[in-house]
XYZ file of C-alpha atoms in Angstrom:
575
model
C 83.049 -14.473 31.328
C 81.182 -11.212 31.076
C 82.667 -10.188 34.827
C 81.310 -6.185 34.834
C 77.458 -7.243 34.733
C 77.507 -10.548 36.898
C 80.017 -8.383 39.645
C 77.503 -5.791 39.606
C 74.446 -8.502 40.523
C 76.748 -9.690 43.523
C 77.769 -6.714 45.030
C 74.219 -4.275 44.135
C 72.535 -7.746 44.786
C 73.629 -7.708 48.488
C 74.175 -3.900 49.126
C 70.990 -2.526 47.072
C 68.974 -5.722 46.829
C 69.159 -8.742 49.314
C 70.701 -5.620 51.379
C 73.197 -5.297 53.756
C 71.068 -5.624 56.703
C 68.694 -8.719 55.439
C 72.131 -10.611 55.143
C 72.423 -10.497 58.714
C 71.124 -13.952 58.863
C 69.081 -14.070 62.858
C 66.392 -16.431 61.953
C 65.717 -18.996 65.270
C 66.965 -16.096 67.331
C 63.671 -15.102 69.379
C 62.576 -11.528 68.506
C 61.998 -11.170 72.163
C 65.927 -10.889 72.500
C 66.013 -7.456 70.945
C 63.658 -5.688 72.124
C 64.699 -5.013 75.901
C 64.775 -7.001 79.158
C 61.803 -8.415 80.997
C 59.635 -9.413 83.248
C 57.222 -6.958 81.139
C 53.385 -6.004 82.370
C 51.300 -4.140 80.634
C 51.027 0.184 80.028
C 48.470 2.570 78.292
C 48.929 5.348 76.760
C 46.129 7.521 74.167
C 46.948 9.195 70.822
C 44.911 11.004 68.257
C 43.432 7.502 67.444
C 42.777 5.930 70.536
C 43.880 3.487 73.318
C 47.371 1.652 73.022
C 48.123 -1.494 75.670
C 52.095 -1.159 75.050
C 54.528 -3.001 77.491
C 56.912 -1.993 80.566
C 60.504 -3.913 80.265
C 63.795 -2.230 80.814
C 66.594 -1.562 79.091
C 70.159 -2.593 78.602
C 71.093 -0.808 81.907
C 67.967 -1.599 83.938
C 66.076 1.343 83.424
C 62.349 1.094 82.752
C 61.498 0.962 79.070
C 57.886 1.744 78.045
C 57.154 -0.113 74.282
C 54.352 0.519 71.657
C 54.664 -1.499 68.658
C 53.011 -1.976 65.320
C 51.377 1.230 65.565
C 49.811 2.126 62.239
C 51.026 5.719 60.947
C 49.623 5.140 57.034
C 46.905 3.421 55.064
C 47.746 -0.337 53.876
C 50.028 0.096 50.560
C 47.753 -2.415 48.421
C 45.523 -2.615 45.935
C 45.248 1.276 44.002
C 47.574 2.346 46.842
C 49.970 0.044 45.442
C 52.833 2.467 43.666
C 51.396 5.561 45.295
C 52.638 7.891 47.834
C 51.078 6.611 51.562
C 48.194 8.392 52.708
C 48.072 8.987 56.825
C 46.471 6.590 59.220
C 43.735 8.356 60.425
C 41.014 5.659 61.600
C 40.173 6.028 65.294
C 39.448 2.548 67.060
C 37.162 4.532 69.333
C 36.505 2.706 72.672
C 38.637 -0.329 71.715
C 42.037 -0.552 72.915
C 44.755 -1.486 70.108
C 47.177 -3.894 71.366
C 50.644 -2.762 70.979
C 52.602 -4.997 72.307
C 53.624 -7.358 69.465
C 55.703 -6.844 66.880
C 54.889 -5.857 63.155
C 55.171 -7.602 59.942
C 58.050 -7.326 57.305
C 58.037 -5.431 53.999
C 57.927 -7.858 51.551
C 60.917 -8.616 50.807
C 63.865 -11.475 49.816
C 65.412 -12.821 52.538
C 65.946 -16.506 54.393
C 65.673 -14.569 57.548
C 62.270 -12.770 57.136
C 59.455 -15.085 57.357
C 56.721 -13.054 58.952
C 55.992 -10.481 55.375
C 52.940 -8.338 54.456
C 51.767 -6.094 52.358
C 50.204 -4.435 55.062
C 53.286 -3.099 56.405
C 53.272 0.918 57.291
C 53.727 0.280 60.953
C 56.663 1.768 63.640
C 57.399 1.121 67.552
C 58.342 3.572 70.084
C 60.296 3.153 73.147
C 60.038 5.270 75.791
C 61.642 6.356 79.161
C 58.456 8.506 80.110
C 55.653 6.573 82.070
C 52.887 7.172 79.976
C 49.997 6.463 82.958
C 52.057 8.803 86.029
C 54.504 10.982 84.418
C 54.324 14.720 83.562
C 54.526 15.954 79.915
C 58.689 16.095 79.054
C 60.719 17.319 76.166
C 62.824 13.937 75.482
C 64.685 14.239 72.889
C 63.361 11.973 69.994
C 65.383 9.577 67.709
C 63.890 8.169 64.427
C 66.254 5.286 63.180
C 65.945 3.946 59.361
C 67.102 0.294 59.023
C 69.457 -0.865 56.454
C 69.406 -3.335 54.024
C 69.567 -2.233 50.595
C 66.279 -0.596 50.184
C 64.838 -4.215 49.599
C 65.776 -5.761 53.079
C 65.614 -5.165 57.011
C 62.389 -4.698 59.639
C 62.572 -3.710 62.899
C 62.602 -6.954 65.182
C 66.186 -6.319 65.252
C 65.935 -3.249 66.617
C 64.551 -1.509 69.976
C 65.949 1.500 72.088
C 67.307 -0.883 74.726
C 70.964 0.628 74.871
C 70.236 4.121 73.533
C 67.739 5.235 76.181
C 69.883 4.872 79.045
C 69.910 8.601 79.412
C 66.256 8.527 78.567
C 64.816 9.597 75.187
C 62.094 8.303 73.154
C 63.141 5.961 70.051
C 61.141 5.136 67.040
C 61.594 2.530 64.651
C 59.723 2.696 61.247
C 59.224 0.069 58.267
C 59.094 1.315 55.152
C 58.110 0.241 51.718
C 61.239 -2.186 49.886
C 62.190 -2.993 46.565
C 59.707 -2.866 43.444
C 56.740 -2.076 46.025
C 58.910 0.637 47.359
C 60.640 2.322 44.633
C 59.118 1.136 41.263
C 59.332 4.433 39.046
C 58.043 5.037 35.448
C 59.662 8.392 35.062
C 56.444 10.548 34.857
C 52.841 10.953 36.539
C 51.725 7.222 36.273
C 54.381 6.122 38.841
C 56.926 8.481 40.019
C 59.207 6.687 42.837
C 60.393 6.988 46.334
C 57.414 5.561 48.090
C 59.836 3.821 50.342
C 61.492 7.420 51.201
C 57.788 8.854 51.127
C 56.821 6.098 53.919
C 59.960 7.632 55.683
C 58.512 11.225 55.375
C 54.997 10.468 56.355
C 56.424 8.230 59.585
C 58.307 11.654 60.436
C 54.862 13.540 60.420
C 52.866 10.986 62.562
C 56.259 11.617 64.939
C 55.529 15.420 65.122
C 51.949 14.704 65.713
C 51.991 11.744 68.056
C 55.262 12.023 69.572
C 54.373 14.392 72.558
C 51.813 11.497 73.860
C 55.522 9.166 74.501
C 57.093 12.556 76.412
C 59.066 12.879 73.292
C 60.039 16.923 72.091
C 58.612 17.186 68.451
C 60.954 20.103 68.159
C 63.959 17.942 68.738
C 63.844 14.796 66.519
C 67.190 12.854 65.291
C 66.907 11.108 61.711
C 69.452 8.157 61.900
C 70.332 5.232 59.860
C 72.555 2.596 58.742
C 74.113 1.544 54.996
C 70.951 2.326 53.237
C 69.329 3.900 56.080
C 72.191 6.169 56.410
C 71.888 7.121 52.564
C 67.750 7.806 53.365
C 69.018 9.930 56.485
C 70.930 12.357 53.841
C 68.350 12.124 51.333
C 66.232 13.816 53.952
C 68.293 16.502 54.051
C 67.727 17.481 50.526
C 64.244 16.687 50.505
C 61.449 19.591 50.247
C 58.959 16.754 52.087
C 60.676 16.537 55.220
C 61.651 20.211 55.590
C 61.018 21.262 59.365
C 60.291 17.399 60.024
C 63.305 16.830 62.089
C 66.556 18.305 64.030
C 69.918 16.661 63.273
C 70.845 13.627 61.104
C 73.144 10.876 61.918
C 74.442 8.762 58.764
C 76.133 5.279 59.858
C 77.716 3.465 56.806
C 75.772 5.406 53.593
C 75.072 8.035 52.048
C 73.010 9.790 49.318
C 75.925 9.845 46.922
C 76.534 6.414 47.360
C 76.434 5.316 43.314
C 74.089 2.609 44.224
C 72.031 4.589 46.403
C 70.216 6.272 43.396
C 68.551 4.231 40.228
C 69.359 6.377 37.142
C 67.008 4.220 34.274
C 64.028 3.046 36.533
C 61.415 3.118 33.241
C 63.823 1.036 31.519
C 63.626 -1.249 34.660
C 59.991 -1.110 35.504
C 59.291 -2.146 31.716
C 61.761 -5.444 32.613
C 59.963 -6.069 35.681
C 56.320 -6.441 33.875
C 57.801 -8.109 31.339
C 58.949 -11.116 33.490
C 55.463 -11.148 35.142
C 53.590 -11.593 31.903
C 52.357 -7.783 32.181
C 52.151 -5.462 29.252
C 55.075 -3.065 29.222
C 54.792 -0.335 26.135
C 53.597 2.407 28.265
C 53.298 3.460 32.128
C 49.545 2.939 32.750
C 49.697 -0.616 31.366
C 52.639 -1.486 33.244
C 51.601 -0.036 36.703
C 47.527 -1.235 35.973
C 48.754 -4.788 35.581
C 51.806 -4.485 38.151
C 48.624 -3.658 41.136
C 47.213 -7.113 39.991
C 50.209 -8.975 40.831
C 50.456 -10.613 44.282
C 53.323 -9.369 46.317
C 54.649 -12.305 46.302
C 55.482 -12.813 43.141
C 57.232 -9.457 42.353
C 59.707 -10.311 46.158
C 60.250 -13.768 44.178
C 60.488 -12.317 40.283
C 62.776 -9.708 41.418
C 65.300 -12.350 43.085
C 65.352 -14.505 40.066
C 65.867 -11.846 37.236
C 69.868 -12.080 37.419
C 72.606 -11.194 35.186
C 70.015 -10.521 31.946
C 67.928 -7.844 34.283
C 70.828 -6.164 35.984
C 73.195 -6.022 32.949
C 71.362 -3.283 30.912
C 70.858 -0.898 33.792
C 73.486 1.159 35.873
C 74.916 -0.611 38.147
C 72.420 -3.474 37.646
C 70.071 -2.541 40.435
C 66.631 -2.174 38.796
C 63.628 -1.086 40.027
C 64.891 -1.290 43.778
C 66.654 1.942 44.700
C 65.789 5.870 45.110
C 65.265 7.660 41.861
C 65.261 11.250 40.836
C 61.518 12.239 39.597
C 59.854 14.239 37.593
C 58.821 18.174 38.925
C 55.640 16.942 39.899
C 53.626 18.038 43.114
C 54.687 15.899 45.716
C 57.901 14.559 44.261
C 60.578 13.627 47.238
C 63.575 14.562 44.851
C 63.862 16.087 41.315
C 67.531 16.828 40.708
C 71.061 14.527 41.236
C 71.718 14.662 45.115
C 74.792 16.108 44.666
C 73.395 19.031 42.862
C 71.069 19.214 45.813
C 73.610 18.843 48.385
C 75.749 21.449 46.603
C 73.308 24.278 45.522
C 69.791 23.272 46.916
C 67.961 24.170 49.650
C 69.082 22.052 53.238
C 68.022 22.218 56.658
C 70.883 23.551 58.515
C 71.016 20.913 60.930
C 73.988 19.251 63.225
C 74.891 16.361 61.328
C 77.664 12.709 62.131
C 78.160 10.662 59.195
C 81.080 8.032 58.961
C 81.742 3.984 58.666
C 83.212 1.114 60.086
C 86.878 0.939 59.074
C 86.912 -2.297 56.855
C 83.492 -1.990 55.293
C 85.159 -3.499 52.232
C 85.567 -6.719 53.830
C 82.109 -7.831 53.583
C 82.411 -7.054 49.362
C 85.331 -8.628 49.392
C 83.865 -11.582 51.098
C 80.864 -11.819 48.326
C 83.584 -11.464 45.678
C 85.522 -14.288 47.160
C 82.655 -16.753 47.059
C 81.290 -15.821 44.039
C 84.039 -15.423 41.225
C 87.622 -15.667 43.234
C 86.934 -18.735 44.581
C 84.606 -20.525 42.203
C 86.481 -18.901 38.644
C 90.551 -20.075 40.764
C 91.004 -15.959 40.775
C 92.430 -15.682 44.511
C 95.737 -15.611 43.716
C 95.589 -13.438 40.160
C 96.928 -10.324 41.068
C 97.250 -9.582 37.505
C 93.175 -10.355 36.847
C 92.899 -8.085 39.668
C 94.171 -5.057 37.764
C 93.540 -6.010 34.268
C 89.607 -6.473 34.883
C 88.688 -5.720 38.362
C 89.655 -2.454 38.825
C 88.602 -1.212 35.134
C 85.037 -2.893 36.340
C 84.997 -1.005 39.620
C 85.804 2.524 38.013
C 82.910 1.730 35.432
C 80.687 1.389 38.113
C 80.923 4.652 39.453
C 81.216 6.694 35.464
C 84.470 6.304 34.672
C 85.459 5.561 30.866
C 88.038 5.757 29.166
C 87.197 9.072 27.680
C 87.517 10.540 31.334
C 90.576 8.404 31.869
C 89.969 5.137 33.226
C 93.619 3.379 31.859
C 95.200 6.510 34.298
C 93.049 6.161 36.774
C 92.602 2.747 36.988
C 97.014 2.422 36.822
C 97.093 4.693 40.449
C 94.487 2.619 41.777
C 96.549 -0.498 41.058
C 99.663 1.262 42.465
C 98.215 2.250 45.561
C 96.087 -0.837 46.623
C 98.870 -3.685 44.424
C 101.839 -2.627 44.586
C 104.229 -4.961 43.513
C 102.674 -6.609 40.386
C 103.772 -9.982 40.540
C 102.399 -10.745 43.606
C 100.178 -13.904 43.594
C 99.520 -14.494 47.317
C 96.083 -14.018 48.510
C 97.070 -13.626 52.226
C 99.445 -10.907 51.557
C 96.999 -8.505 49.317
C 93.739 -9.262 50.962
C 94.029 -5.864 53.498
C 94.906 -3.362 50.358
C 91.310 -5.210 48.728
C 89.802 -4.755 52.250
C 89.911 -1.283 51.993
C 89.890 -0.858 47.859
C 86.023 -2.101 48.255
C 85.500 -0.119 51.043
C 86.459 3.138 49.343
C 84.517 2.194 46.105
C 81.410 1.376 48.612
C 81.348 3.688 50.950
C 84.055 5.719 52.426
C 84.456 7.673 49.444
C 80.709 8.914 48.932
C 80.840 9.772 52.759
C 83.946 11.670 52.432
C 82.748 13.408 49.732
C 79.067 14.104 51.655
C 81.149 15.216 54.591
C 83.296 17.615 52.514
C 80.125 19.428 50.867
C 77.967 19.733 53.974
C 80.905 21.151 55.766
C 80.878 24.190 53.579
C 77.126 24.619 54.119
C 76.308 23.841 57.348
C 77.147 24.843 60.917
C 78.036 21.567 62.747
C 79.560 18.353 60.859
C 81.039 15.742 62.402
C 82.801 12.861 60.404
C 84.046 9.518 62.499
C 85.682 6.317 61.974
C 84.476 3.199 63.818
C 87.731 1.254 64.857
C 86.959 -1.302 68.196
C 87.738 -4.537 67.333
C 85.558 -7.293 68.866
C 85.430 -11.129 68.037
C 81.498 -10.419 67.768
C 81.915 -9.223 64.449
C 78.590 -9.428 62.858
C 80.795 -11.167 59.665
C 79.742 -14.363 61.567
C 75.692 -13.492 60.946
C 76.821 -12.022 57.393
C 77.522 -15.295 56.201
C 76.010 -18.039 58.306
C 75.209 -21.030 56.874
C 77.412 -20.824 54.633
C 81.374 -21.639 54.189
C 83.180 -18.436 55.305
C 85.529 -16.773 53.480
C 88.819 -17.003 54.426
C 89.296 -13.642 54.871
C 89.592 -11.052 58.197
C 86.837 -9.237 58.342
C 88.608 -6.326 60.527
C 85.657 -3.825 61.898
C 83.045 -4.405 58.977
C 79.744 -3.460 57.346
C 77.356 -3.464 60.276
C 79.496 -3.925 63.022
C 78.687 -0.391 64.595
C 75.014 -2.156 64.953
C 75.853 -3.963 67.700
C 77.066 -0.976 70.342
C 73.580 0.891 69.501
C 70.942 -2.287 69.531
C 70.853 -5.591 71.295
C 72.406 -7.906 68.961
C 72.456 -11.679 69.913
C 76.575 -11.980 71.031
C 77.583 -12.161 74.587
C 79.502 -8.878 74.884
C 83.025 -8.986 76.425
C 84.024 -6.746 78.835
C 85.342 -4.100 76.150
C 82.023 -4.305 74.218
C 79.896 -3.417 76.886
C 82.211 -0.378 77.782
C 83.147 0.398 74.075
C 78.476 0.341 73.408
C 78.384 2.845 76.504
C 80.833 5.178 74.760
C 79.431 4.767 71.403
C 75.647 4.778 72.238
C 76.258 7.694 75.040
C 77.389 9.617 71.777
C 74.963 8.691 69.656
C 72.592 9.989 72.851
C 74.381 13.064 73.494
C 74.290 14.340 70.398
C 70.162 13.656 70.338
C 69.870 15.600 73.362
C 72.243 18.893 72.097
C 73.348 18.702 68.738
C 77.263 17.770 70.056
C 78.312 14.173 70.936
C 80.461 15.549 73.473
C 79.342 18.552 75.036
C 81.024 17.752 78.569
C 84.365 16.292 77.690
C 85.910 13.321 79.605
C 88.919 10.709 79.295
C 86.109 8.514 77.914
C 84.243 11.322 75.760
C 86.981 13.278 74.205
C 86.186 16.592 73.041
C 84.876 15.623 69.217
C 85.762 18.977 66.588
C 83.873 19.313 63.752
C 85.060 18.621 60.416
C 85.982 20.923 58.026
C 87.525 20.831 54.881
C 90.732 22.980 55.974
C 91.317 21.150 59.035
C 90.103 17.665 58.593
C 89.083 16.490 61.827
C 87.376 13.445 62.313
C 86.894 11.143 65.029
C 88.792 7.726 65.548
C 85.697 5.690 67.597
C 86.944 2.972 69.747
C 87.327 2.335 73.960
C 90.081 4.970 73.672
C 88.852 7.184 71.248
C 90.925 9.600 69.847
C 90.872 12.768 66.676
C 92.809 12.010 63.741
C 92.689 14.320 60.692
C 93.142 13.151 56.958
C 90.216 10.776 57.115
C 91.229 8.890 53.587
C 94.517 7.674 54.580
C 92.890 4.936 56.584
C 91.907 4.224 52.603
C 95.079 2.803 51.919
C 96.471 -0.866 53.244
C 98.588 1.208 56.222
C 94.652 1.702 57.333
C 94.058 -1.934 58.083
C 94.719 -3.378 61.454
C 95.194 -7.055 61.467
C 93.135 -8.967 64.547
């Protein structure tokens, strides 16, 4: 079995293309239940464009929550907008109100849990703690959250700013453009990327020009994400289009040097992609001309199907899906590696968190087991395990043998196998727990934290670490046999502290979300997540590379320093 290309389908295929985020399977779970508490009545507010009828429910705490949604902040993407950077909503609806008060469509996209999708997509929702129709203007501070999911998955039903504006705020939740609609790239003029990060931009300018209607400050606006909306949150930093666009950045669970944050051969895969739609593919203006013709929803379902023979001849076999770096054009989001950007180009010096969940690896793991341990008898081969796995893994992120794979791939072994001969499943699932989770994520955060420590005035790096038995591994894989393996804190479980998710929250959750989403608040409002220490909010240092200082986030949280020996098995706490 050819195991490099077909792993690289199952892991990109779920991280960078089904996405993390759209495999959180909450289809039958009524949208209503994330988006605040009722009873709700109706509330107006007026923006450059007109009338809005939003909604008053309340949030988490029982504080009133004012709610706009499906507000338009670009054109429609379609037709000879299609592959083009989005142009600004502008239309007034003059003496019409706009109802706002139900939610959006999906991006297109893949997933068994989306089944609302349009084109027609460009739309975000604001939450508010300012009465729109009695209050005086305010300053709230302003949080703009990017949803995960791979860059082809996620909306924003499953998200509101029911638990993060209990100190009061304003919270906006954006769609952007996903997969081949969002991030098809022919390497030049024709069709040069990042639409999907250029929805992101053009979101964050209808914020600074709109925002001050909701009693947000436009002067003091939080970028935040999660897995690939954590990577877009440090893209922005590096970005010349969202220069003085916001304030302070909070990465959950990505990052822009993430290897399968970034498409390296997207001509290669844009030619692929019109090839298995019948479309002319020799050069860029036939491909994107014929590409506009296509209906939507044939590219979501084309770029599902294409498998093993599409992913295998790019890096990392995403395709056509991810971030790319483009060509010195006007208007180009990126033009050089992120890491040479984060190293030497210009970045807003802005307070930044960044961090993961402590077993992120266990959801990998878990798409590993189903696919090829289970299925191909691997569990138990140890020896497989080091022999092809790990040489696989280090070729993912560059490493041949000229740069000394055999070396580097014998320490891995040693540090995450030791013992050779062992053939029990059981015993070295934790050291694969957090083996994936290093090759996934914790190292490119590391590494992001490291870098923007030297350039910037406030970085702080954390560690997610409260267990709870409402481990979003259980909407990861529904409807489907699970696993047998212990998911620990994993991918996505930091979700449910921040946003209503659909668990009934023990005691420790609730106080554990009040900690973590008082933070996350905090920091919104001044830059520090703890800028009046307490037992419960423990003064949190900022990292630096001397000192190492990160944060251990649970319901007693505590600072560690060394954040990568929680890389090795010692790191993983059984439940």
């Amino acid at each position: 079995m050819n195991f490099l290309p077909s792993f690289l389908v199952l892991v990109c295929g779920v991280l960078c293309c089904n996405g993390a985020f759209s495999g959180l399977n909450f289809k039958g779970v009524p949208a209503s239940f994330f988006q605040g508490e009722g009873p709700f009545v109706d509330t107006f507010i007026t923006i450059k464009n007109g009338s809005l009828k939003g909604k008053v429910g309340s949030t988490i705490g029982n504080y009133k929550m004012y709610s706009f949604l499906s507000i338009p902040y670009a054109k429609a993407p379609i037709g000879n907008l299609r592959f083009k950077a989005p142009e600004p909503f502008e239309d007034a609806w003059g003496n019409q109100t706009r109802d706002a008060t139900a939610l959006p469509p999906s991006c297109p996209q893949f997933s068994p849990a989306i089944s609302a999708s349009n084109e027609d997509c460009l739309f975000l929702n604001v939450y508010s703690t300012k009465d729109p129709a009695v209050d005086a203007p305010s300053d709230l501070p302003v949080m703009v959250f990017i949803h995960g999911g791979g860059f082809t998955g996620g909306e924003s039903t499953y998200y509101s700013g029911a638990k993060l504006l209990v100190n009061g705020g304003v919270v906006v939740i954006l769609h952007y453009r996903l997969g081949a609609l969002g991030f098809l790239s022919t390497n030049d003029e024709v069709s040069p990327g990042n639409y999907g990060l250029k929805d992101m931009v053009q979101a964050l300018r209808w914020v600074q020009e709109n925002v001050a209607s909701f009693g947000g400050n436009p002067k003091n606006v939080t970028v935040f994400g999660e897995s690939a909306g954590g990577a877009a949150s440090i893209f922005m930093l590096v970005s010349p289009l969202a220069k003085g666009l916001f304030n302070k950045v909070i990465a959950q669970s990505g990052s822009a040097l993430s290897e399968w944050a970034l498409d390296r051969k997207p001509f290669e895969a844009s030619q692929h992609l019109a090839d298995l739609v019948g479309c002319p593919n020799r050069t860029s203006t036939e491909i994107v001309t014929c590409l506009r013709t296509v209906p939507w929803e044939t590219l979501v379902e084309v770029a599902k199907k294409k498998e093993d023979d599409a992913y295998a001849k790019l890096d990392l076999g995403l395709g056509f899906v991810t971030p790319t770096i483009e060509p010195k054009l006007p208007g180009a989001f990126i033009t050089e590696d992120p890491l040479t950007l984060l190293n030497e180009g210009e970045i807003a010096d802005v307070p930044v968190i960044l961090g993961a969940t402590l077993h992120e690896g266990s959801y990998v793991l878990g798409l590993l087991y189903r696919a090829y341990l289970g299925p191909d008898g691997r569990v138990n081969d140890t020896q497989w395990m080091r022999n092809d796995l790990i040489p696989s893994l280090l070729s993912v992120f560059g490493v041949s043998e000229l740069s000394g794979a055999g070396a580097i791939s014998e320490t891995t072994a040693l540090a995450y196998m030791p013992g050779s001969t062992r053939e029990n499943f059981t015993e070295i699932m934790p050291n694969l727990v957090d083996m994936m989770g290093v090759f996934f994520m914790k190292a490119s955060t590391l590494k992001t934290a490291d870098i923007l420590s030297r350039r910037l005035s406030s970085v702080y790096l954390y560690s997610v670490e409260e267990f709870s038995k409402n481990t979003m591994w259980v909407w990861l894989f529904r409807g489907e046999d699970s696993p047998p393996i212990n998911p620990g804190i994993t991918h996505a479980d930091d979700l449910m502290y921040i946003f209503p998710m659909p668990v009934i929250p023990s005691p420790t959750d609730t106080a554990f979300s009040k900690i973590m989403s008082g933070m996350w608040s905090n920091f919104a409002f001044t830059g520090n997540p703890t800028p009046s220490p307490s037992e419960q909010y423990p003064t949190w240092p900022k990292y630096t590379v001397k000192d190492q200082q990160y944060m251990r986030l649970n319901i007693t949280s505590r600072v560690d320093v060394s954040y990568h020996s929680s890389w090795t098995p010692r790191g993983f706490v059984a439940h």
